Amino acid sequence: MDFDLSWVLLGLPLAFVLGWLASRFDLRQFRLENRSHPKAYFKGLNFLLNEQQDLAIDAFIEAVQNDPDTSELHFALGNLFRRRGEYDRAVRVHEHLLSRADLSQADRDRAQHALALDFLKAGLLDRAEAALLKLEGTPFEAQARLSLLANYERSRDWAQAAQVAHKLNLAQPGSFSPRLAHYLCEQAAQCVAQKQWQEAEALLAQAIDQAPEAVRPRMALAQLQDQMGHTSQAWQTLVSALTLCPSGTALMAQPLASLALRCDQAQKTYELLQNLYTSHPCLDVLEAVVTLSKALSDDATSARQWYARHLEKTPSLVAASQWIAGEKLEHEQFHPQVQRALEHAVTPLLRFRCAACGFEATQHFWQCPGCQTWDSYPPERVEEL
C-alpha cells in the first residue's frame, strides 16, 4: 500500500487548529478560575478586617473548596477556627494539611506548629506535648520549647520543665537560669514532702549554682536545714544570703530573727538587722528588729519606740497602728474600737502585689497565681510600693 503524503499535509493544519482551540479553552478556564478564587479570598479578607469572622470563615471555606491545593487558605482557615475557639475544626484543617504528600517541608513544619497550638488552646496537654516534640530541629524549635515550658508548668512537671529550660539556656540569647532555679526548688519541695532530705539538699545546691543571686534557693535551703535540726547552719545560710542577695532582705528578715532566737544568736542578729534597717528601712525588717528587741530587753516600751522611729522616716499607717496598740489613750475605753478600725484599714496595706497583673495576696509568691509570671512579686508590702 502506497503512503499518501497529501493526508499528512492536510492533517498538519487541522492538528494546529485543534491545538490552538484547546489552548484557548484551557486559558479561558484558567482565567475564570483565577477570577473566582481571588474574589472569594479577598471577600474573606474583607470580612476578616471588618471583624465579621463568621462570614470570613464561610468565604475561606468557599475558596478552599474551589482550590483544595492552596495551603495558605488552609492556614488562614485553621487560625480563624482557633481564634473562635472551634479547636476541633482547627485540628481537622491542620491534620488534613499534614496528610498531604505534596506539602513542602516548610509548610509541613508550619502545619505541625499550628496543630500543636490547637491542642494547647484546647487544653489537650498530652497531645500538645507530642506535637511540640516533633518540632525539634525545625525553624519552630525555639517557639516549641517555650510552649513546652508553659505546658510542663501547667502540669507541674518540674523535672521536664528543668530539662527544657536547660536547653533554652544553651540555645537562646536570654538567660533562663532564674527560671531553672525555680524548677529545681519546686522539685526540692516535692522531695521535702516525701522526707527525701539529701535529694532536696542536692537540688537546692544546683539551684544556687544556676542562680547565685536568687533569694529563693537560699531561703529554701535554710528552711530545709532547720527542718533537719541544723538550726545554727540554717541561721548562717540566711546571714550569708543577706550579703549575697540583698534584694531579698525584707523576705529573709523575720525568718532570720526566728532562727536567731532558737540558736542563741539574737544579739548578733539584732545588730545586723539594725544596720540593714538604717540603710534600707522597710516594714518586715522593722518587725524583725522589734521582735529581737523585745527578746533582748524586758522594756516593751523601748522595743515599741522603733515604730516611732519608722514614722519619723516615712509616713506609715502600719507602723502607726502598731505604735498605738501599746499606748494609753486619753479615752482608753474607746481604744479597742479604734484599734480594730486601724487593723481593718491596715490589712490591705500588708499585702503583696504582682507587678505584672496587680494580683494581691497576703503572702509572697514566687510565681503569681493570677498571671503565672515568675518573680513578679516585689518583696515590699503594698504600703511601701
CSV table of C-alpha atoms in Angstrom, one decimal:
chain,number,residue,atom,x,y,z
A,1,MET,CA,0.0,0.0,0.0
A,2,ASP,CA,1.5,3.4,-1.0
A,3,PHE,CA,1.8,6.1,1.6
A,4,ASP,CA,-0.2,9.2,0.6
A,5,LEU,CA,1.7,12.3,1.6
A,6,SER,CA,-1.3,14.5,0.9
A,7,TRP,CA,-3.1,13.3,4.0
A,8,VAL,CA,-0.2,14.4,6.1
A,9,LEU,CA,-0.2,17.8,4.6
A,10,LEU,CA,-4.0,18.1,5.2
A,11,GLY,CA,-3.7,16.8,8.8
A,12,LEU,CA,-1.0,19.3,9.9
A,13,PRO,CA,-3.2,22.4,9.7
A,14,LEU,CA,-6.1,20.5,11.3
A,15,ALA,CA,-3.9,19.5,14.2
A,16,PHE,CA,-2.7,23.0,14.6
A,17,VAL,CA,-6.3,24.4,14.7
A,18,LEU,CA,-7.4,21.8,17.2
A,19,GLY,CA,-4.4,22.5,19.4
A,20,TRP,CA,-5.0,26.3,19.2
A,21,LEU,CA,-8.7,25.8,20.2
A,22,ALA,CA,-7.7,23.6,23.1
A,23,SER,CA,-5.2,26.1,24.4
A,24,ARG,CA,-7.7,28.9,24.2
A,25,PHE,CA,-10.2,26.8,26.1
A,26,ASP,CA,-7.7,26.0,28.8
A,27,LEU,CA,-6.5,29.6,29.1
A,28,ARG,CA,-10.1,30.8,29.3
A,29,GLN,CA,-10.9,28.2,32.0
A,30,PHE,CA,-7.7,29.3,33.9
A,31,ARG,CA,-8.7,32.9,33.8
A,32,LEU,CA,-12.2,32.1,35.0
A,33,GLU,CA,-10.8,30.1,37.9
A,34,ASN,CA,-8.3,32.9,38.8
A,35,ARG,CA,-11.1,35.4,38.8
A,36,SER,CA,-13.3,33.3,41.1
A,37,HIS,CA,-10.5,32.3,43.5
A,38,PRO,CA,-9.2,35.8,44.4
A,39,LYS,CA,-12.7,37.1,44.6
A,40,ALA,CA,-13.6,34.6,47.3
A,41,TYR,CA,-10.2,35.1,49.0
A,42,PHE,CA,-10.5,38.9,49.0
A,43,LYS,CA,-14.1,38.7,50.2
A,44,GLY,CA,-13.0,36.6,53.2
A,45,LEU,CA,-10.1,39.1,53.9
A,46,ASN,CA,-12.6,42.0,53.8
A,47,PHE,CA,-14.9,40.2,56.3
A,48,LEU,CA,-11.9,39.5,58.5
A,49,LEU,CA,-10.8,43.1,58.5
A,50,ASN,CA,-14.3,44.1,59.5
A,51,GLU,CA,-14.2,41.6,62.3
A,52,GLN,CA,-17.0,39.5,60.7
A,53,GLN,CA,-15.4,36.2,61.5
A,54,ASP,CA,-18.4,34.0,60.6
A,55,LEU,CA,-18.7,35.5,57.1
A,56,ALA,CA,-14.9,35.3,56.7
A,57,ILE,CA,-14.9,31.6,57.5
A,58,ASP,CA,-17.7,31.0,55.0
A,59,ALA,CA,-15.7,32.8,52.3
A,60,PHE,CA,-12.5,31.0,53.1
A,61,ILE,CA,-14.3,27.6,53.0
A,62,GLU,CA,-15.7,28.5,49.6
A,63,ALA,CA,-12.1,29.4,48.5
A,64,VAL,CA,-10.7,26.2,49.8
A,65,GLN,CA,-13.4,24.1,48.1
A,66,ASN,CA,-12.6,25.9,44.8
A,67,ASP,CA,-8.8,25.3,45.2
A,68,PRO,CA,-8.2,22.5,47.7
A,69,ASP,CA,-4.4,22.5,47.0
A,70,THR,CA,-3.8,26.0,48.3
A,71,SER,CA,-2.1,25.6,51.7
A,72,GLU,CA,-2.3,29.3,52.6
A,73,LEU,CA,-6.0,29.2,52.6
A,74,HIS,CA,-6.0,26.2,54.9
A,75,PHE,CA,-3.7,28.0,57.3
A,76,ALA,CA,-5.9,31.1,57.3
A,77,LEU,CA,-9.0,29.0,57.9
A,78,GLY,CA,-7.3,27.0,60.7
A,79,ASN,CA,-6.2,30.1,62.5
A,80,LEU,CA,-9.7,31.5,62.3
A,81,PHE,CA,-11.2,28.4,63.8
A,82,ARG,CA,-8.6,28.5,66.7
A,83,ARG,CA,-9.3,32.2,67.4
A,84,ARG,CA,-13.1,31.4,67.6
A,85,GLY,CA,-12.5,28.5,70.0
A,86,GLU,CA,-13.5,25.9,67.4
A,87,TYR,CA,-10.4,23.8,68.2
A,88,ASP,CA,-11.8,20.5,66.8
A,89,ARG,CA,-12.3,22.2,63.4
A,90,ALA,CA,-8.8,23.8,63.5
A,91,VAL,CA,-7.3,20.4,64.3
A,92,ARG,CA,-9.1,18.8,61.3
A,93,VAL,CA,-7.8,21.5,59.0
A,94,HIS,CA,-4.2,21.2,60.1
A,95,GLU,CA,-4.3,17.4,60.2
A,96,HIS,CA,-5.6,17.4,56.6
A,97,LEU,CA,-2.6,19.6,55.6
A,98,LEU,CA,-0.2,17.2,57.3
A,99,SER,CA,-1.7,14.2,55.5
A,100,ARG,CA,-0.9,15.7,52.0
A,101,ALA,CA,2.0,14.1,50.3
A,102,ASP,CA,2.7,17.1,48.1
A,103,LEU,CA,3.2,19.5,51.0
A,104,SER,CA,6.6,21.2,51.2
A,105,GLN,CA,8.8,20.7,54.3
A,106,ALA,CA,8.4,24.3,55.3
A,107,ASP,CA,4.6,24.1,55.2
A,108,ARG,CA,4.7,20.8,56.9
A,109,ASP,CA,6.6,22.3,59.9
A,110,ARG,CA,4.3,25.2,59.9
A,111,ALA,CA,1.2,22.9,60.0
A,112,GLN,CA,2.8,20.9,62.8
A,113,HIS,CA,3.3,24.0,64.9
A,114,ALA,CA,-0.2,25.2,64.2
A,115,LEU,CA,-1.6,21.8,65.2
A,116,ALA,CA,0.4,22.0,68.5
A,117,LEU,CA,-1.1,25.4,69.2
A,118,ASP,CA,-4.6,23.9,68.6
A,119,PHE,CA,-4.0,21.2,71.2
A,120,LEU,CA,-2.6,23.8,73.7
A,121,LYS,CA,-5.5,26.1,73.3
A,122,ALA,CA,-7.9,23.1,73.7
A,123,GLY,CA,-6.2,22.1,76.9
A,124,LEU,CA,-5.1,18.7,75.4
A,125,LEU,CA,-1.7,18.8,77.1
A,126,ASP,CA,-0.6,15.3,76.3
A,127,ARG,CA,-1.4,15.7,72.6
A,128,ALA,CA,0.2,19.2,72.6
A,129,GLU,CA,3.4,17.8,74.1
A,130,ALA,CA,3.6,15.1,71.4
A,131,ALA,CA,3.0,17.6,68.7
A,132,LEU,CA,5.6,20.0,70.1
A,133,LEU,CA,8.3,17.4,70.4
A,134,LYS,CA,8.1,16.7,66.7
A,135,LEU,CA,9.3,20.3,66.1
A,136,GLU,CA,12.8,19.6,67.4
A,137,GLY,CA,15.3,20.5,64.7
A,138,THR,CA,12.8,22.7,62.8
A,139,PRO,CA,12.7,26.5,62.4
A,140,PHE,CA,9.9,26.4,65.1
A,141,GLU,CA,12.1,24.7,67.7
A,142,ALA,CA,12.6,27.7,69.9
A,143,GLN,CA,8.9,28.5,69.9
A,144,ALA,CA,8.0,24.9,70.6
A,145,ARG,CA,10.4,24.7,73.6
A,146,LEU,CA,8.8,27.9,75.1
A,147,SER,CA,5.3,26.3,74.6
A,148,LEU,CA,6.6,23.1,76.1
A,149,LEU,CA,7.9,25.0,79.1
A,150,ALA,CA,4.5,26.6,79.7
A,151,ASN,CA,2.9,23.1,79.2
A,152,TYR,CA,5.1,21.5,81.8
A,153,GLU,CA,4.5,24.4,84.2
A,154,ARG,CA,0.7,23.9,83.9
A,155,SER,CA,1.0,20.2,84.6
A,156,ARG,CA,3.6,20.9,87.3
A,157,ASP,CA,6.1,18.5,85.7
A,158,TRP,CA,9.1,20.3,87.1
A,159,ALA,CA,11.7,17.8,86.1
A,160,GLN,CA,10.7,18.0,82.4
A,161,ALA,CA,10.5,21.8,82.7
A,162,ALA,CA,14.0,21.9,84.1
A,163,GLN,CA,15.3,19.9,81.1
A,164,VAL,CA,13.6,22.3,78.6
A,165,ALA,CA,14.9,25.4,80.5
A,166,HIS,CA,18.4,24.0,80.4
A,167,LYS,CA,18.2,23.6,76.6
A,168,LEU,CA,16.8,27.1,76.2
A,169,ASN,CA,19.6,28.4,78.4
A,170,LEU,CA,22.1,26.9,76.0
A,171,ALA,CA,20.4,27.9,72.8
A,172,GLN,CA,18.7,31.3,73.5
A,173,PRO,CA,20.5,34.6,73.9
A,174,GLY,CA,18.5,35.3,77.1
A,175,SER,CA,19.1,33.7,80.4
A,176,PHE,CA,16.8,31.0,81.8
A,177,SER,CA,18.9,30.4,84.9
A,178,PRO,CA,16.5,32.1,87.3
A,179,ARG,CA,13.6,30.1,85.9
A,180,LEU,CA,15.6,26.9,86.1
A,181,ALA,CA,16.4,27.6,89.7
A,182,HIS,CA,12.7,27.9,90.5
A,183,TYR,CA,12.1,24.5,88.8
A,184,LEU,CA,14.8,22.9,91.0
A,185,CYS,CA,13.3,24.5,94.1
A,186,GLU,CA,9.9,23.1,93.2
A,187,GLN,CA,11.5,19.6,92.8
A,188,ALA,CA,13.2,20.1,96.1
A,189,ALA,CA,9.9,20.9,97.7
A,190,GLN,CA,8.4,17.7,96.4
A,191,CYS,CA,11.4,15.8,97.9
A,192,VAL,CA,10.9,17.5,101.2
A,193,ALA,CA,7.3,16.5,101.3
A,194,GLN,CA,8.5,12.9,100.9
A,195,LYS,CA,11.2,13.4,103.5
A,196,GLN,CA,14.0,12.8,101.0
A,197,TRP,CA,16.3,15.3,102.7
A,198,GLN,CA,19.5,14.5,100.8
A,199,GLU,CA,17.9,14.7,97.4
A,200,ALA,CA,16.3,18.0,98.3
A,201,GLU,CA,19.6,19.4,99.5
A,202,ALA,CA,21.3,18.4,96.3
A,203,LEU,CA,18.6,20.0,94.1
A,204,LEU,CA,18.9,23.3,96.1
A,205,ALA,CA,22.6,23.3,95.7
A,206,GLN,CA,22.1,23.0,91.9
A,207,ALA,CA,19.6,25.9,92.1
A,208,ILE,CA,22.2,28.1,93.9
A,209,ASP,CA,24.8,27.2,91.3
A,210,GLN,CA,22.4,28.1,88.5
A,211,ALA,CA,21.3,31.5,90.0
A,212,PRO,CA,23.8,32.6,92.7
A,213,GLU,CA,21.9,35.9,93.3
A,214,ALA,CA,18.5,34.3,93.6
A,215,VAL,CA,16.8,34.6,97.0
A,216,ARG,CA,14.5,31.5,96.9
A,217,PRO,CA,17.1,28.7,96.8
A,218,ARG,CA,19.0,30.0,99.8
A,219,MET,CA,15.8,30.6,101.8
A,220,ALA,CA,14.6,27.1,100.9
A,221,LEU,CA,18.0,25.6,101.9
A,222,ALA,CA,17.8,27.4,105.3
A,223,GLN,CA,14.3,26.1,105.8
A,224,LEU,CA,15.4,22.6,104.9
A,225,GLN,CA,18.4,22.8,107.3
A,226,ASP,CA,16.1,24.0,110.1
A,227,GLN,CA,13.7,21.0,109.4
A,228,MET,CA,16.7,18.7,109.6
A,229,GLY,CA,17.5,20.1,113.1
A,230,HIS,CA,20.5,22.1,111.9
A,231,THR,CA,19.3,25.5,113.3
A,232,SER,CA,22.7,27.2,113.5
A,233,GLN,CA,23.6,26.1,110.0
A,234,ALA,CA,20.2,27.5,108.8
A,235,TRP,CA,20.9,30.8,110.5
A,236,GLN,CA,24.4,31.0,108.9
A,237,THR,CA,22.8,30.3,105.5
A,238,LEU,CA,20.5,33.3,105.8
A,239,VAL,CA,23.2,35.6,107.2
A,240,SER,CA,25.3,34.8,104.1
A,241,ALA,CA,22.3,35.3,101.9
A,242,LEU,CA,21.8,38.8,103.2
A,243,THR,CA,25.2,39.7,101.7
A,244,LEU,CA,24.8,37.7,98.5
A,245,CYS,CA,21.2,38.5,97.8
A,246,PRO,CA,20.4,42.0,99.3
A,247,SER,CA,17.3,42.3,97.3
A,248,GLY,CA,15.6,39.7,99.4
A,249,THR,CA,16.4,41.3,102.8
A,250,ALA,CA,12.7,42.0,103.5
A,251,LEU,CA,11.8,38.4,102.9
A,252,MET,CA,14.6,37.0,105.0
A,253,ALA,CA,14.5,39.3,108.0
A,254,GLN,CA,11.7,37.6,110.0
A,255,PRO,CA,12.8,34.0,109.4
A,256,LEU,CA,16.3,35.1,110.4
A,257,ALA,CA,15.0,36.6,113.6
A,258,SER,CA,13.1,33.4,114.4
A,259,LEU,CA,16.3,31.3,113.8
A,260,ALA,CA,18.4,33.7,115.9
A,261,LEU,CA,16.2,33.3,118.9
A,262,ARG,CA,16.4,29.5,118.7
A,263,CYS,CA,20.2,29.2,118.2
A,264,ASP,CA,21.3,31.9,120.7
A,265,GLN,CA,22.3,34.5,118.1
A,266,ALA,CA,19.8,37.2,119.0
A,267,GLN,CA,22.2,39.9,119.9
A,268,LYS,CA,24.4,39.5,116.8
A,269,THR,CA,21.4,39.3,114.5
A,270,TYR,CA,19.8,42.3,116.2
A,271,GLU,CA,22.9,44.4,115.4
A,272,LEU,CA,23.0,43.1,111.9
A,273,LEU,CA,19.3,43.9,111.2
A,274,GLN,CA,19.7,47.3,112.8
A,275,ASN,CA,22.4,48.2,110.2
A,276,LEU,CA,20.2,46.8,107.4
A,277,TYR,CA,17.2,48.8,108.6
A,278,THR,CA,19.3,52.0,108.8
A,279,SER,CA,20.3,51.6,105.1
A,280,HIS,CA,17.0,50.3,103.9
A,281,PRO,CA,14.1,50.9,106.2
A,282,CYS,CA,11.1,48.5,105.5
A,283,LEU,CA,8.3,47.0,107.4
A,284,ASP,CA,9.5,43.4,107.5
A,285,VAL,CA,13.0,44.4,108.7
A,286,LEU,CA,11.3,46.7,111.3
A,287,GLU,CA,9.1,43.8,112.6
A,288,ALA,CA,12.2,41.6,112.9
A,289,VAL,CA,14.1,44.3,114.8
A,290,VAL,CA,11.2,44.8,117.2
A,291,THR,CA,10.9,41.0,117.8
A,292,LEU,CA,14.6,40.8,118.7
A,293,SER,CA,14.4,44.0,120.8
A,294,LYS,CA,11.6,42.6,122.9
A,295,ALA,CA,13.5,39.3,123.4
A,296,LEU,CA,16.7,41.1,124.5
A,297,SER,CA,15.0,43.7,126.7
A,298,ASP,CA,12.3,43.5,129.3
A,299,ASP,CA,11.3,47.0,128.4
A,300,ALA,CA,8.4,46.7,125.9
A,301,THR,CA,8.2,50.4,125.6
A,302,SER,CA,11.8,50.6,124.3
A,303,ALA,CA,11.1,48.0,121.7
A,304,ARG,CA,8.0,49.8,120.5
A,305,GLN,CA,9.9,53.0,120.0
A,306,TRP,CA,11.1,51.5,116.8
A,307,TYR,CA,7.7,52.2,115.3
A,308,ALA,CA,8.0,55.9,116.3
A,309,ARG,CA,11.5,56.0,114.6
A,310,HIS,CA,10.0,54.5,111.5
A,311,LEU,CA,7.3,57.2,111.4
A,312,GLU,CA,10.0,59.8,111.6
A,313,LYS,CA,11.5,58.4,108.4
A,314,THR,CA,8.3,57.7,106.4
A,315,PRO,CA,4.5,58.1,107.0
A,316,SER,CA,3.2,54.6,107.6
A,317,LEU,CA,-0.3,53.6,108.7
A,318,VAL,CA,1.0,50.1,109.6
A,319,ALA,CA,3.7,51.5,111.9
A,320,ALA,CA,1.2,54.0,113.4
A,321,SER,CA,-1.2,51.2,114.1
A,322,GLN,CA,1.4,49.1,115.9
A,323,TRP,CA,2.6,52.0,117.9
A,324,ILE,CA,-1.0,53.0,119.1
A,325,ALA,CA,-1.7,49.3,120.0
A,326,GLY,CA,0.6,49.7,123.1
A,327,GLU,CA,-0.3,53.3,124.0
A,328,LYS,CA,-2.7,54.5,126.7
A,329,LEU,CA,-5.2,56.9,125.2
A,330,GLU,CA,-7.0,59.7,126.9
A,331,HIS,CA,-10.3,57.9,126.4
A,332,GLU,CA,-9.0,54.4,127.0
A,333,GLN,CA,-12.5,52.9,126.9
A,334,PHE,CA,-12.5,53.5,123.1
A,335,HIS,CA,-9.1,52.0,122.5
A,336,PRO,CA,-10.4,48.5,121.3
A,337,GLN,CA,-12.7,50.1,118.8
A,338,VAL,CA,-10.0,52.4,117.5
A,339,GLN,CA,-7.5,49.6,117.3
A,340,ARG,CA,-10.0,47.3,115.4
A,341,ALA,CA,-10.7,50.1,112.9
A,342,LEU,CA,-7.0,50.7,112.3
A,343,GLU,CA,-6.3,47.0,111.9
A,344,HIS,CA,-9.1,46.8,109.3
A,345,ALA,CA,-7.6,49.7,107.4
A,346,VAL,CA,-4.1,48.3,107.6
A,347,THR,CA,-4.9,44.8,106.3
A,348,PRO,CA,-4.9,45.7,102.6
A,349,LEU,CA,-1.6,47.6,103.0
A,350,LEU,CA,0.2,44.5,104.3
A,351,ARG,CA,-0.5,42.5,101.1
A,352,PHE,CA,2.0,41.8,98.3
A,353,ARG,CA,1.1,42.9,94.8
A,354,CYS,CA,2.1,41.3,91.5
A,355,ALA,CA,3.9,43.9,89.3
A,356,ALA,CA,2.7,42.1,86.1
A,357,CYS,CA,-1.1,41.8,86.7
A,358,GLY,CA,-1.8,43.5,90.1
A,359,PHE,CA,-3.0,40.4,91.8
A,360,GLU,CA,-2.7,40.9,95.6
A,361,ALA,CA,-2.1,38.2,98.2
A,362,THR,CA,-1.4,38.1,101.9
A,363,GLN,CA,1.7,36.0,101.3
A,364,HIS,CA,4.7,36.4,98.9
A,365,PHE,CA,4.6,34.1,95.9
A,366,TRP,CA,7.5,33.2,93.6
A,367,GLN,CA,5.0,32.6,90.8
A,368,CYS,CA,1.9,34.8,90.5
A,369,PRO,CA,-1.3,32.7,91.0
A,370,GLY,CA,-3.1,35.1,88.7
A,371,CYS,CA,-0.9,35.5,85.6
A,372,GLN,CA,1.7,32.7,86.3
A,373,THR,CA,4.6,35.1,85.9
A,374,TRP,CA,7.8,34.3,87.8
A,375,ASP,CA,9.4,36.7,90.2
A,376,SER,CA,6.7,39.4,89.7
A,377,TYR,CA,6.1,40.0,93.4
A,378,PRO,CA,8.3,42.7,94.9
A,379,PRO,CA,9.4,41.9,98.5
A,380,GLU,CA,7.8,45.1,99.7
A,381,ARG,CA,4.3,45.4,101.0
A,382,VAL,CA,1.6,47.4,99.2
A,383,GLU,CA,2.1,50.4,101.5
A,384,GLU,CA,5.8,50.6,100.6
A,385,LEU,CA,5.3,50.5,96.8
